[in-house]
PDB file of C-alpha atoms in Angstrom:
ATOM      1  CA  MET A   1     -43.878 -67.370   8.827  1.00 60.00           C
ATOM      2  CA  SER A   2     -43.487 -65.012  11.680  1.00 69.00           C
ATOM      3  CA  SER A   3     -44.793 -61.547  11.954  1.00 73.00           C
ATOM      4  CA  ILE A   4     -43.444 -58.726  14.003  1.00 69.00           C
ATOM      5  CA  ALA A   5     -45.768 -56.350  15.656  1.00 65.00           C
ATOM      6  CA  PHE A   6     -44.783 -53.008  17.096  1.00 61.00           C
ATOM      7  CA  GLY A   7     -46.617 -51.543  19.950  1.00 61.00           C
ATOM      8  CA  THR A   8     -46.880 -47.904  20.771  1.00 59.00           C
ATOM      9  CA  ALA A   9     -44.180 -48.197  23.414  1.00 58.00           C
ATOM     10  CA  ALA A  10     -41.514 -49.011  20.789  1.00 57.00           C
ATOM     11  CA  VAL A  11     -42.111 -45.817  18.788  1.00 62.00           C
ATOM     12  CA  LEU A  12     -40.429 -42.748  20.185  1.00 66.00           C
ATOM     13  CA  PRO A  13     -42.552 -39.656  20.346  1.00 67.00           C
ATOM     14  CA  GLU A  14     -41.616 -36.791  18.034  1.00 74.00           C
ATOM     15  CA  ARG A  15     -39.578 -34.125  19.752  1.00 74.00           C
ATOM     16  CA  PRO A  16     -40.553 -30.555  19.205  1.00 74.00           C
ATOM     17  CA  ALA A  17     -38.004 -28.610  17.155  1.00 74.00           C
ATOM     18  CA  THR A  18     -36.022 -26.296  19.367  1.00 76.00           C
ATOM     19  CA  ARG A  19     -34.878 -22.928  18.086  1.00 80.00           C
ATOM     20  CA  LEU A  20     -31.297 -21.806  18.668  1.00 81.00           C
ATOM     21  CA  ARG A  21     -31.223 -18.689  20.762  1.00 85.00           C
ATOM     22  CA  VAL A  22     -28.161 -16.545  21.092  1.00 86.00           C
ATOM     23  CA  THR A  23     -27.982 -14.590  24.314  1.00 91.00           C
ATOM     24  CA  THR A  24     -26.345 -11.221  24.743  1.00 92.00           C
ATOM     25  CA  ARG A  25     -23.284 -12.877  26.196  1.00 93.00           C
ATOM     26  CA  GLY A  26     -23.150 -15.279  23.209  1.00 92.00           C
ATOM     27  CA  ARG A  27     -23.340 -12.346  20.784  1.00 92.00           C
ATOM     28  CA  ARG A  28     -20.407 -10.700  22.506  1.00 94.00           C
ATOM     29  CA  VAL A  29     -18.373 -13.889  22.338  1.00 93.00           C
ATOM     30  CA  LEU A  30     -19.122 -14.267  18.606  1.00 92.00           C
ATOM     31  CA  LEU A  31     -18.200 -10.635  17.988  1.00 93.00           C
ATOM     32  CA  VAL A  32     -14.873 -11.057  19.767  1.00 93.00           C
ATOM     33  CA  LEU A  33     -14.112 -14.277  17.872  1.00 93.00           C
ATOM     34  CA  ALA A  34     -14.922 -12.644  14.550  1.00 91.00           C
ATOM     35  CA  SER A  35     -12.813  -9.548  15.275  1.00 94.00           C
ATOM     36  CA  VAL A  36      -9.646 -11.373  16.357  1.00 93.00           C
ATOM     37  CA  PRO A  37      -8.490 -12.186  12.771  1.00 92.00           C
ATOM     38  CA  LEU A  38      -9.237  -8.625  11.688  1.00 91.00           C
ATOM     39  CA  ALA A  39      -7.245  -7.172  14.562  1.00 92.00           C
ATOM     40  CA  ALA A  40      -4.381  -9.564  13.849  1.00 91.00           C
ATOM     41  CA  GLY A  41      -4.313  -8.478  10.186  1.00 89.00           C
ATOM     42  CA  ILE A  42      -4.270  -4.798  11.088  1.00 89.00           C
ATOM     43  CA  ALA A  43      -1.498  -5.342  13.640  1.00 88.00           C
ATOM     44  CA  PHE A  44       0.564  -7.262  11.074  1.00 87.00           C
ATOM     45  CA  GLY A  45       0.114  -4.492   8.530  1.00 83.00           C
ATOM     46  CA  VAL A  46       1.113  -1.795  10.970  1.00 82.00           C
ATOM     47  CA  LEU A  47       4.170  -3.631  12.236  1.00 82.00           C
ATOM     48  CA  SER A  48       5.477  -4.731   8.843  1.00 80.00           C
ATOM     49  CA  GLY A  49       4.526  -1.650   6.816  1.00 73.00           C
ATOM     50  CA  GLY A  50       6.699   0.784   8.728  1.00 61.00           C
ATOM     51  CA  SER A  51       9.974  -0.811   7.641  1.00 58.00           C
ATOM     52  CA  ALA A  52       9.750   0.729   4.180  1.00 57.00           C
ATOM     53  CA  LEU A  53      10.253   4.200   5.680  1.00 55.00           C
ATOM     54  CA  ALA A  54      13.371   3.238   7.617  1.00 53.00           C
ATOM     55  CA  SER A  55      15.656   3.738   4.633  1.00 57.00           C
ATOM     56  CA  ASN A  56      18.112   6.614   4.818  1.00 59.00           C
ATOM     57  CA  ASP A  57      19.094   6.453   1.142  1.00 61.00           C
ATOM     58  CA  ALA A  58      19.135   9.619  -0.880  1.00 60.00           C
ATOM     59  CA  THR A  59      16.585   9.741  -3.686  1.00 61.00           C
ATOM     60  CA  SER A  60      17.422  11.157  -7.051  1.00 62.00           C
ATOM     61  CA  THR A  61      15.064  13.569  -8.725  1.00 69.00           C
ATOM     62  CA  ALA A  62      14.625  13.625 -12.461  1.00 68.00           C
ATOM     63  CA  THR A  63      14.987  17.023 -14.033  1.00 82.00           C
ATOM     64  CA  PHE A  64      13.379  17.667 -17.347  1.00 85.00           C
ATOM     65  CA  GLU A  65      12.045  20.346 -19.610  1.00 88.00           C
ATOM     66  CA  THR A  66       8.803  20.222 -21.549  1.00 89.00           C
ATOM     67  CA  ILE A  67       8.220  20.813 -25.215  1.00 90.00           C
ATOM     68  CA  THR A  68       4.922  21.105 -27.059  1.00 92.00           C
ATOM     69  CA  VAL A  69       4.291  18.868 -30.035  1.00 92.00           C
ATOM     70  CA  VAL A  70       3.600  20.849 -33.230  1.00 93.00           C
ATOM     71  CA  PRO A  71       2.210  19.544 -36.544  1.00 93.00           C
ATOM     72  CA  GLY A  72       4.741  17.347 -38.328  1.00 92.00           C
ATOM     73  CA  ASP A  73       6.635  16.371 -35.202  1.00 92.00           C
ATOM     74  CA  SER A  74       7.548  12.751 -34.530  1.00 91.00           C
ATOM     75  CA  LEU A  75       9.625  11.218 -31.804  1.00 92.00           C
ATOM     76  CA  TRP A  76      12.516  10.868 -34.245  1.00 92.00           C
ATOM     77  CA  SER A  77      12.411  14.556 -35.232  1.00 92.00           C
ATOM     78  CA  ILE A  78      12.114  15.686 -31.642  1.00 92.00           C
ATOM     79  CA  ALA A  79      15.040  13.473 -30.620  1.00 91.00           C
ATOM     80  CA  SER A  80      17.108  14.834 -33.491  1.00 92.00           C
ATOM     81  CA  LYS A  81      16.319  18.450 -32.478  1.00 92.00           C
ATOM     82  CA  VAL A  82      17.026  18.132 -28.749  1.00 91.00           C
ATOM     83  CA  ALA A  83      20.147  15.943 -29.055  1.00 90.00           C
ATOM     84  CA  PRO A  84      21.712  16.279 -32.506  1.00 91.00           C
ATOM     85  CA  ASN A  85      24.965  14.568 -31.428  1.00 91.00           C
ATOM     86  CA  GLU A  86      23.281  11.567 -29.777  1.00 90.00           C
ATOM     87  CA  ASP A  87      21.795   8.399 -31.234  1.00 92.00           C
ATOM     88  CA  PRO A  88      18.078   9.240 -31.766  1.00 92.00           C
ATOM     89  CA  ARG A  89      17.009   5.733 -30.718  1.00 92.00           C
ATOM     90  CA  VAL A  90      18.511   6.200 -27.252  1.00 92.00           C
ATOM     91  CA  VAL A  91      16.934   9.632 -26.890  1.00 91.00           C
ATOM     92  CA  ILE A  92      13.539   8.285 -28.077  1.00 91.00           C
ATOM     93  CA  ASP A  93      13.735   5.504 -25.457  1.00 91.00           C
ATOM     94  CA  GLU A  94      14.469   7.993 -22.683  1.00 90.00           C
ATOM     95  CA  ILE A  95      11.649  10.344 -23.787  1.00 90.00           C
ATOM     96  CA  SER A  96       9.234   7.399 -24.030  1.00 90.00           C
ATOM     97  CA  ASP A  97      10.213   6.134 -20.586  1.00 89.00           C
ATOM     98  CA  LEU A  98       9.949   9.579 -19.019  1.00 89.00           C
ATOM     99  CA  ASN A  99       6.496  10.224 -20.547  1.00 90.00           C
ATOM    100  CA  MET A 100       5.276   6.614 -20.233  1.00 88.00           C
ATOM    101  CA  LEU A 101       4.372   6.442 -23.911  1.00 88.00           C
ATOM    102  CA  ALA A 102       2.911   3.141 -25.069  1.00 85.00           C
ATOM    103  CA  GLY A 103       3.519   3.746 -28.774  1.00 83.00           C
ATOM    104  CA  SER A 104       5.090   6.264 -31.083  1.00 82.00           C
ATOM    105  CA  THR A 105       1.962   8.287 -31.939  1.00 84.00           C
ATOM    106  CA  LEU A 106       1.886  11.888 -30.775  1.00 89.00           C
ATOM    107  CA  GLN A 107      -0.958  14.388 -30.782  1.00 90.00           C
ATOM    108  CA  VAL A 108      -0.502  18.035 -31.702  1.00 92.00           C
ATOM    109  CA  GLY A 109      -0.456  20.080 -28.512  1.00 92.00           C
ATOM    110  CA  ASP A 110       0.867  17.271 -26.292  1.00 90.00           C
ATOM    111  CA  GLU A 111       3.389  18.326 -23.679  1.00 92.00           C
ATOM    112  CA  LEU A 112       6.430  16.021 -23.731  1.00 91.00           C
ATOM    113  CA  ALA A 113       9.030  15.933 -20.998  1.00 90.00           C
ATOM    114  CA  VAL A 114      12.569  15.831 -22.310  1.00 90.00           C
ATOM    115  CA  PRO A 115      15.477  14.874 -19.999  1.00 87.00           C
ATOM    116  CA  ALA A 116      17.446  17.929 -18.926  1.00 84.00           C
ATOM    117  CA  GLN A 117      20.704  16.460 -20.216  1.00 84.00           C
ATOM    118  CA  TYR A 118      19.422  17.005 -23.778  1.00 77.00           C
ATOM    119  CA  SER A 119      18.057  20.512 -23.300  1.00 67.00           C
ATOM    120  CA  ASN A 120      20.155  23.504 -24.301  1.00 59.00           C
TER     121      ASN A 120
END
């Protein structure tokens, strides 16, 4: 049987741990590298966001009148009052869209916008 012996020359001495130091110049370089994507994002937003304002189309404005909900009112009764010659379902849809109503419940004292085409 053979044995292997290691002498002190074969073992490497332990190196002291070195600490990473960032110089002032290195900090500036890191700051520039970190800010490049931010600057690119801002530049992209500025250049692409302005195209929405380039339209020369005329915008239509919605005209409406408001009515106050009184006790006993429902959307059906209001639609029947403001447009007696129209289908109440169509009028209810337009009132709901204009007022962004989620359901058909109304509270007394609510102000409802009614399209001007149905007002007298």
